[in-house]
Amino acid sequence: AGHAGDVAQPKYEPLLGRYLSDDPSVFGAHIEWAKEAGIRFFVFDWWPERRSARRRIRKNLDHAANLLNNFEFAVQYETLDLKTSERKPRPDEDFNELIMTQERAERMAKHWQHIATEYASHPAYKRIDGRPVLFVYASRHVVGDAAKYFLWAKEEVARVTGVSFYLIGDEVYFNVLDRTRKGEVILKSERTANWPRLSAFDAITCYNPYDSSRKEHSGPEGLERFIADVSDLYRYYRGVAAAGGQRFFPGIIPGYDDRGVRPKAGHYIIPRQDSTGRSLLSRLFDEWSGAHLTPENDQILITSWNEWNEGTQIEPSRDALGQSPADAPGSCGQLVEQSSYGCKYLSELRRISRKYR
């Protein structure tokens, strides 16, 4: 698949070059970079139907055991992948919708049991309030008796394994899904939470606030509107979380550009810097940390470390024609900026982490 660097002029790529994510040296470099930047943990995508991705997580953890001191990891469950193994699609269900049923909930519980036994006992697994964290990706796309089934799966995991997950739902978005009494799947009006589904979670977040239908957020001229709209969205959901006795963890992106992987979709981009030349990542951190960080809500999540296909990565980059330094993990201090962003985001995060530590 392509990525944002493929459509940039000039092109850019990871500082380590094109790599395989199960290469132990790559994962080791990533951890070292993240630590230097003040990042405290990584979140790994766990796909029910992608065995290679699951094996990659295990392999990296096994090879990086000595690097996980003072660094944590958690797992994000790819909820929509529950549908992949089903032979026939439901006629009443769109591709980005999941109508939760007992049968699907039972499979989900089995998946969560595996995550609990395979990862949650690891000494570096992230915990909040003493409980291992499980991110539930795209929970806002799940309809039906979603809260009932999420809670049932959580309780089933606790019964079988003794692990009580701290569930973080991907619930924060401009419009979220619901299902009417007649069974019709609908988009709720803007900034209207799905309160019943929210009740299943200990905390809520936004994996990515990009909405391809909002053309007013497009490009440099739309960036200020994007920032203002997401700020309003986050204020609303912070209040929702407080009313429900939950935590709210805001999500930040450094930009967005999926033209490399979806060239025919015609999606607009969100630039990585504003009209003054300030990076979007730095600006959002400074604006939203003051608005949302508290002793209880003490985390901001970044999408992403290396999701190059959607152009949200902060992993160090290089010009596609450049040469990777021999000692990549230590190279960011000496790297000269080229047409790519280089190690800028690690430097910014280092500054930010010192400011808010």
GROMACS .gro file of C-alpha atoms in nm:
model
  357
    1ALA     CA    1   0.000   0.000   0.000
    2GLY     CA    2   0.107   0.357  -0.055
    3HIS     CA    3   0.153   0.629   0.204
    4ALA     CA    4   0.163   1.007   0.234
    5GLY     CA    5   0.533   1.028   0.151
    6ASP     CA    6   0.470   0.871  -0.188
    7VAL     CA    7   0.256   1.163  -0.304
    8ALA     CA    8   0.465   1.440  -0.146
    9GLN     CA    9   0.700   1.652  -0.356
   10PRO     CA   10   0.974   1.557  -0.304
   11LYS     CA   11   0.890   1.215  -0.168
   12TYR     CA   12   0.985   1.108   0.182
   13GLU     CA   13   0.992   0.785   0.383
   14PRO     CA   14   1.082   0.651   0.730
   15LEU     CA   15   1.427   0.747   0.852
   16LEU     CA   16   1.496   0.374   0.887
   17GLY     CA   17   1.396   0.320   0.525
   18ARG     CA   18   1.117   0.087   0.418
   19TYR     CA   19   1.102  -0.178   0.688
   20LEU     CA   20   0.906  -0.474   0.821
   21SER     CA   21   0.733  -0.404   1.151
   22ASP     CA   22   0.840  -0.738   1.296
   23ASP     CA   23   1.209  -0.653   1.260
   24PRO     CA   24   1.339  -0.646   1.621
   25SER     CA   25   1.593  -0.374   1.541
   26VAL     CA   26   1.316  -0.150   1.408
   27PHE     CA   27   1.098  -0.195   1.716
   28GLY     CA   28   1.397  -0.133   1.939
   29ALA     CA   29   1.474   0.192   1.759
   30HIS     CA   30   1.111   0.299   1.788
   31ILE     CA   31   1.108   0.243   2.164
   32GLU     CA   32   1.433   0.432   2.214
   33TRP     CA   33   1.307   0.726   2.008
   34ALA     CA   34   0.974   0.730   2.191
   35LYS     CA   35   1.141   0.729   2.531
   36GLU     CA   36   1.367   1.017   2.433
   37ALA     CA   37   1.062   1.215   2.321
   38GLY     CA   38   0.872   1.161   2.647
   39ILE     CA   39   0.618   0.917   2.501
   40ARG     CA   40   0.513   0.678   2.776
   41PHE     CA   41   0.348   0.392   2.588
   42PHE     CA   42   0.257   0.243   2.251
   43VAL     CA   43  -0.084   0.103   2.156
   44PHE     CA   44  -0.080  -0.200   1.925
   45ASP     CA   45  -0.367  -0.280   1.688
   46TRP     CA   46  -0.504  -0.630   1.751
   47TRP     CA   47  -0.698  -0.768   1.454
   48PRO     CA   48  -0.916  -1.077   1.511
   49GLU     CA   49  -0.860  -1.205   1.157
   50ARG     CA   50  -0.499  -1.096   1.096
   51ARG     CA   51  -0.277  -1.360   1.247
   52SER     CA   52   0.039  -1.204   1.109
   53ALA     CA   53  -0.035  -0.879   1.294
   54ARG     CA   54  -0.091  -1.067   1.618
   55ARG     CA   55   0.231  -1.264   1.577
   56ARG     CA   56   0.416  -0.939   1.513
   57ILE     CA   57   0.310  -0.800   1.850
   58ARG     CA   58   0.428  -1.112   2.031
   59LYS     CA   59   0.758  -1.122   1.845
   60ASN     CA   60   0.836  -0.759   1.913
   61LEU     CA   61   0.756  -0.790   2.283
   62ASP     CA   62   0.973  -1.099   2.317
   63HIS     CA   63   1.270  -0.933   2.151
   64ALA     CA   64   1.232  -0.599   2.329
   65ALA     CA   65   1.189  -0.720   2.687
   66ASN     CA   66   1.503  -0.538   2.802
   67LEU     CA   67   1.383  -0.210   2.645
   68LEU     CA   68   1.046  -0.197   2.820
   69ASN     CA   69   1.176  -0.055   3.147
   70ASN     CA   70   0.986   0.268   3.212
   71PHE     CA   71   0.784   0.213   2.896
   72GLU     CA   72   0.442   0.053   2.856
   73PHE     CA   73   0.218  -0.090   2.588
   74ALA     CA   74  -0.152  -0.156   2.547
   75VAL     CA   75  -0.374  -0.324   2.289
   76GLN     CA   76  -0.643  -0.172   2.070
   77TYR     CA   77  -0.916  -0.412   1.962
   78GLU     CA   78  -1.023  -0.368   1.599
   79THR     CA   79  -1.395  -0.414   1.652
   80LEU     CA   80  -1.512  -0.396   1.291
   81ASP     CA   81  -1.287  -0.692   1.205
   82LEU     CA   82  -1.543  -0.908   1.384
   83LYS     CA   83  -1.730  -0.918   1.053
   84THR     CA   84  -1.438  -1.039   0.841
   85SER     CA   85  -1.482  -1.411   0.910
   86GLU     CA   86  -1.854  -1.409   0.832
   87ARG     CA   87  -1.940  -1.563   0.497
   88LYS     CA   88  -2.231  -1.338   0.409
   89PRO     CA   89  -2.269  -0.969   0.488
   90ARG     CA   90  -2.585  -0.863   0.667
   91PRO     CA   91  -2.822  -0.686   0.426
   92ASP     CA   92  -2.911  -0.431   0.695
   93GLU     CA   93  -2.550  -0.343   0.777
   94ASP     CA   94  -2.316  -0.105   0.591
   95PHE     CA   95  -1.942  -0.175   0.567
   96ASN     CA   96  -1.861   0.066   0.850
   97GLU     CA   97  -2.145  -0.049   1.077
   98LEU     CA   98  -2.154  -0.340   1.317
   99ILE     CA   99  -2.482  -0.457   1.463
  100MET     CA  100  -2.380  -0.640   1.778
  101THR     CA  101  -2.542  -0.977   1.840
  102GLN     CA  102  -2.494  -1.249   2.101
  103GLU     CA  103  -2.294  -1.459   1.854
  104ARG     CA  104  -2.062  -1.170   1.774
  105ALA     CA  105  -2.030  -1.081   2.141
  106GLU     CA  106  -1.926  -1.438   2.220
  107ARG     CA  107  -1.651  -1.423   1.958
  108MET     CA  108  -1.544  -1.083   2.088
  109ALA     CA  109  -1.523  -1.221   2.441
  110LYS     CA  110  -1.299  -1.504   2.316
  111HIS     CA  111  -1.072  -1.246   2.152
  112TRP     CA  112  -1.057  -1.040   2.470
  113GLN     CA  113  -0.979  -1.352   2.672
  114HIS     CA  114  -0.682  -1.414   2.444
  115ILE     CA  115  -0.563  -1.055   2.491
  116ALA     CA  116  -0.603  -1.092   2.867
  117THR     CA  117  -0.400  -1.413   2.890
  118GLU     CA  118  -0.143  -1.327   2.622
  119TYR     CA  119  -0.062  -0.966   2.715
  120ALA     CA  120  -0.235  -0.828   3.025
  121SER     CA  121  -0.007  -1.011   3.268
  122HIS     CA  122   0.304  -0.860   3.107
  123PRO     CA  123   0.482  -0.632   3.357
  124ALA     CA  124   0.492  -0.351   3.098
  125TYR     CA  125   0.122  -0.369   3.009
  126LYS     CA  126  -0.044  -0.033   3.070
  127ARG     CA  127  -0.279  -0.007   3.365
  128ILE     CA  128  -0.513   0.260   3.492
  129ASP     CA  129  -0.649   0.230   3.845
  130GLY     CA  130  -0.463  -0.100   3.864
  131ARG     CA  131  -0.654  -0.252   3.570
  132PRO     CA  132  -0.512  -0.343   3.227
  133VAL     CA  133  -0.627  -0.104   2.955
  134LEU     CA  134  -0.807  -0.221   2.642
  135PHE     CA  135  -0.885   0.032   2.371
  136VAL     CA  136  -1.200  -0.049   2.172
  137TYR     CA  137  -1.150   0.098   1.826
  138ALA     CA  138  -1.455   0.221   1.632
  139SER     CA  139  -1.691   0.151   1.920
  140ARG     CA  140  -1.898   0.440   1.786
  141HIS     CA  141  -1.977   0.223   1.482
  142VAL     CA  142  -2.134  -0.051   1.697
  143VAL     CA  143  -2.512  -0.045   1.731
  144GLY     CA  144  -2.783  -0.268   1.871
  145ASP     CA  145  -2.753  -0.354   2.239
  146ALA     CA  146  -2.391  -0.243   2.227
  147ALA     CA  147  -2.347  -0.153   2.593
  148LYS     CA  148  -2.504  -0.479   2.708
  149TYR     CA  149  -2.273  -0.687   2.492
  150PHE     CA  150  -1.957  -0.487   2.566
  151LEU     CA  151  -2.024  -0.525   2.938
  152TRP     CA  152  -2.113  -0.892   2.900
  153ALA     CA  153  -1.785  -0.958   2.718
  154LYS     CA  154  -1.590  -0.770   2.984
  155GLU     CA  155  -1.758  -0.969   3.262
  156GLU     CA  156  -1.705  -1.297   3.077
  157VAL     CA  157  -1.333  -1.222   3.047
  158ALA     CA  158  -1.316  -1.147   3.419
  159ARG     CA  159  -1.500  -1.470   3.499
  160VAL     CA  160  -1.273  -1.686   3.284
  161THR     CA  161  -0.935  -1.515   3.332
  162GLY     CA  162  -0.970  -1.298   3.641
  163VAL     CA  163  -0.875  -0.991   3.433
  164SER     CA  164  -1.102  -0.687   3.460
  165PHE     CA  165  -1.022  -0.461   3.168
  166TYR     CA  166  -1.025  -0.084   3.187
  167LEU     CA  167  -1.220  -0.016   2.867
  168ILE     CA  168  -1.155   0.297   2.663
  169GLY     CA  169  -1.414   0.351   2.391
  170ASP     CA  170  -1.352   0.530   2.061
  171GLU     CA  171  -1.672   0.730   2.107
  172VAL     CA  172  -1.575   1.090   2.041
  173TYR     CA  173  -1.672   1.211   1.694
  174PHE     CA  174  -1.886   1.473   1.524
  175ASN     CA  175  -2.170   1.231   1.446
  176VAL     CA  176  -2.198   0.883   1.597
  177LEU     CA  177  -2.416   0.589   1.503
  178ASP     CA  178  -2.733   0.470   1.672
  179ARG     CA  179  -3.016   0.231   1.588
  180THR     CA  180  -3.383   0.318   1.605
  181ARG     CA  181  -3.650   0.098   1.759
  182LYS     CA  182  -3.744  -0.005   1.405
  183GLY     CA  183  -3.390  -0.132   1.347
  184GLU     CA  184  -3.273   0.151   1.121
  185VAL     CA  185  -2.909   0.256   1.164
  186ILE     CA  186  -2.883   0.634   1.179
  187LEU     CA  187  -2.629   0.910   1.236
  188LYS     CA  188  -2.715   1.109   1.545
  189SER     CA  189  -2.709   1.486   1.519
  190GLU     CA  190  -2.377   1.664   1.566
  191ARG     CA  191  -2.226   1.654   1.916
  192THR     CA  192  -2.491   1.416   2.047
  193ALA     CA  193  -2.350   1.126   2.245
  194ASN     CA  194  -2.486   0.774   2.236
  195TRP     CA  195  -2.538   0.764   2.612
  196PRO     CA  196  -2.639   0.397   2.645
  197ARG     CA  197  -2.330   0.277   2.456
  198LEU     CA  198  -2.105   0.515   2.650
  199SER     CA  199  -2.207   0.349   2.974
  200ALA     CA  200  -1.998   0.042   2.885
  201PHE     CA  201  -1.668   0.230   2.912
  202ASP     CA  202  -1.440   0.355   3.185
  203ALA     CA  203  -1.303   0.629   2.960
  204ILE     CA  204  -1.360   0.768   2.611
  205THR     CA  205  -1.133   0.907   2.343
  206CYS     CA  206  -1.114   1.001   1.975
  207TYR     CA  207  -0.882   0.792   1.764
  208ASN     CA  208  -0.890   1.040   1.477
  209PRO     CA  209  -1.118   1.346   1.439
  210TYR     CA  210  -1.073   1.362   1.060
  211ASP     CA  211  -1.411   1.355   0.882
  212SER     CA  212  -1.388   1.326   0.503
  213SER     CA  213  -1.736   1.477   0.459
  214ARG     CA  214  -1.634   1.807   0.619
  215LYS     CA  215  -1.482   1.986   0.322
  216GLU     CA  216  -1.470   2.305   0.525
  217HIS     CA  217  -1.169   2.153   0.707
  218SER     CA  218  -0.976   2.117   0.382
  219GLY     CA  219  -0.622   2.241   0.338
  220PRO     CA  220  -0.449   2.546   0.488
  221GLU     CA  221  -0.760   2.764   0.459
  222GLY     CA  222  -0.970   2.510   0.652
  223LEU     CA  223  -0.722   2.433   0.927
  224GLU     CA  224  -0.844   2.701   1.168
  225ARG     CA  225  -1.200   2.577   1.126
  226PHE     CA  226  -1.084   2.219   1.190
  227ILE     CA  227  -0.909   2.321   1.512
  228ALA     CA  228  -1.210   2.521   1.632
  229ASP     CA  229  -1.461   2.246   1.551
  230VAL     CA  230  -1.259   1.971   1.717
  231SER     CA  231  -1.202   2.194   2.021
  232ASP     CA  232  -1.580   2.237   2.053
  233LEU     CA  233  -1.628   1.863   2.007
  234TYR     CA  234  -1.378   1.783   2.282
  235ARG     CA  235  -1.531   2.033   2.524
  236TYR     CA  236  -1.868   1.868   2.472
  237TYR     CA  237  -1.739   1.515   2.528
  238ARG     CA  238  -1.533   1.617   2.827
  239GLY     CA  239  -1.861   1.724   2.983
  240VAL     CA  240  -2.026   1.400   2.874
  241ALA     CA  241  -1.748   1.198   3.035
  242ALA     CA  242  -1.767   1.397   3.356
  243ALA     CA  243  -2.143   1.343   3.373
  244GLY     CA  244  -2.092   0.969   3.331
  245GLY     CA  245  -1.811   0.941   3.585
  246GLN     CA  246  -1.560   0.862   3.312
  247ARG     CA  247  -1.226   0.998   3.199
  248PHE     CA  248  -1.180   1.177   2.869
  249PHE     CA  249  -0.849   1.141   2.685
  250PRO     CA  250  -0.822   1.377   2.385
  251GLY     CA  251  -0.663   1.248   2.067
  252ILE     CA  252  -0.424   1.454   1.854
  253ILE     CA  253  -0.315   1.411   1.493
  254PRO     CA  254  -0.014   1.588   1.335
  255GLY     CA  255  -0.196   1.611   1.001
  256TYR     CA  256  -0.381   1.382   0.763
  257ASP     CA  257  -0.315   1.272   0.405
  258ASP     CA  258  -0.443   0.937   0.278
  259ARG     CA  259  -0.395   1.006  -0.094
  260GLY     CA  260  -0.116   0.750  -0.113
  261VAL     CA  261  -0.344   0.463  -0.012
  262ARG     CA  262  -0.681   0.598  -0.136
  263PRO     CA  263  -0.588   0.790  -0.451
  264LYS     CA  264  -0.937   0.773  -0.603
  265ALA     CA  265  -1.128   0.882  -0.293
  266GLY     CA  266  -1.050   1.250  -0.341
  267HIS     CA  267  -1.013   1.311   0.031
  268TYR     CA  268  -0.887   1.649   0.142
  269ILE     CA  269  -0.571   1.681   0.349
  270ILE     CA  270  -0.509   1.842   0.686
  271PRO     CA  271  -0.171   2.020   0.666
  272ARG     CA  272   0.099   1.962   0.924
  273GLN     CA  273   0.152   2.330   0.996
  274ASP     CA  274  -0.062   2.641   1.021
  275SER     CA  275  -0.027   2.968   0.829
  276THR     CA  276   0.244   3.090   1.069
  277GLY     CA  277   0.456   2.781   1.010
  278ARG     CA  278   0.382   2.632   1.352
  279SER     CA  279   0.331   2.257   1.355
  280LEU     CA  280  -0.024   2.135   1.411
  281LEU     CA  281   0.097   1.881   1.668
  282SER     CA  282   0.267   2.143   1.883
  283ARG     CA  283  -0.024   2.383   1.860
  284LEU     CA  284  -0.287   2.125   1.953
  285PHE     CA  285  -0.081   2.003   2.245
  286ASP     CA  286  -0.047   2.352   2.387
  287GLU     CA  287  -0.415   2.437   2.333
  288TRP     CA  288  -0.572   2.111   2.446
  289SER     CA  289  -0.343   2.018   2.731
  290GLY     CA  290  -0.446   2.330   2.918
  291ALA     CA  291  -0.811   2.263   2.844
  292HIS     CA  292  -0.819   1.892   2.927
  293LEU     CA  293  -0.522   1.775   3.134
  294THR     CA  294  -0.593   1.727   3.504
  295PRO     CA  295  -0.443   1.502   3.772
  296GLU     CA  296  -0.715   1.249   3.687
  297ASN     CA  297  -0.713   1.297   3.308
  298ASP     CA  298  -0.339   1.310   3.261
  299GLN     CA  299  -0.294   1.165   2.914
  300ILE     CA  300  -0.315   1.287   2.556
  301LEU     CA  301  -0.313   1.024   2.283
  302ILE     CA  302  -0.136   1.073   1.949
  303THR     CA  303  -0.249   0.915   1.623
  304SER     CA  304  -0.008   0.791   1.519
  305TRP     CA  305   0.348   0.670   1.561
  306ASN     CA  306   0.377   0.507   1.218
  307GLU     CA  307   0.043   0.493   1.038
  308TRP     CA  308   0.205   0.614   0.717
  309ASN     CA  309  -0.089   0.507   0.501
  310GLU     CA  310  -0.304   0.792   0.637
  311GLY     CA  311  -0.022   1.040   0.680
  312THR     CA  312  -0.063   1.071   1.058
  313GLN     CA  313   0.280   0.936   1.152
  314ILE     CA  314   0.533   1.117   1.371
  315GLU     CA  315   0.808   0.857   1.332
  316PRO     CA  316   1.127   1.026   1.207
  317SER     CA  317   1.145   1.061   0.830
  318ARG     CA  318   1.399   1.131   0.559
  319ASP     CA  319   1.396   1.244   0.200
  320ALA     CA  320   1.327   0.938  -0.014
  321LEU     CA  321   1.662   0.991  -0.188
  322GLY     CA  322   1.853   1.032   0.137
  323GLN     CA  323   2.069   0.780   0.319
  324SER     CA  324   1.975   0.644   0.660
  325PRO     CA  325   2.246   0.714   0.920
  326ALA     CA  326   2.433   0.410   1.043
  327ASP     CA  327   2.322   0.462   1.402
  328ALA     CA  328   1.956   0.537   1.344
  329PRO     CA  329   1.830   0.538   1.707
  330GLY     CA  330   2.076   0.812   1.801
  331SER     CA  331   2.063   1.002   1.476
  332CYS     CA  332   1.788   1.249   1.552
  333GLY     CA  333   2.013   1.483   1.743
  334GLN     CA  334   2.234   1.540   1.440
  335LEU     CA  335   1.988   1.502   1.153
  336VAL     CA  336   1.973   1.795   0.914
  337GLU     CA  337   1.616   1.871   0.805
  338GLN     CA  338   1.550   1.785   0.443
  339SER     CA  339   1.224   1.816   0.256
  340SER     CA  340   1.067   1.572   0.503
  341TYR     CA  341   0.998   1.668   0.864
  342GLY     CA  342   1.295   1.466   0.992
  343CYS     CA  343   1.297   1.439   1.372
  344LYS     CA  344   1.094   1.754   1.433
  345TYR     CA  345   0.809   1.580   1.612
  346LEU     CA  346   1.036   1.399   1.855
  347SER     CA  347   1.201   1.732   1.940
  348GLU     CA  348   0.862   1.897   1.990
  349LEU     CA  349   0.736   1.616   2.210
  350ARG     CA  350   1.053   1.629   2.417
  351ARG     CA  351   0.987   1.998   2.482
  352ILE     CA  352   0.620   1.936   2.556
  353SER     CA  353   0.684   1.645   2.791
  354ARG     CA  354   0.927   1.856   2.995
  355LYS     CA  355   0.674   2.137   3.014
  356TYR     CA  356   0.387   1.922   3.141
  357ARG     CA  357   0.578   1.661   3.341
   0.00000   0.00000   0.00000
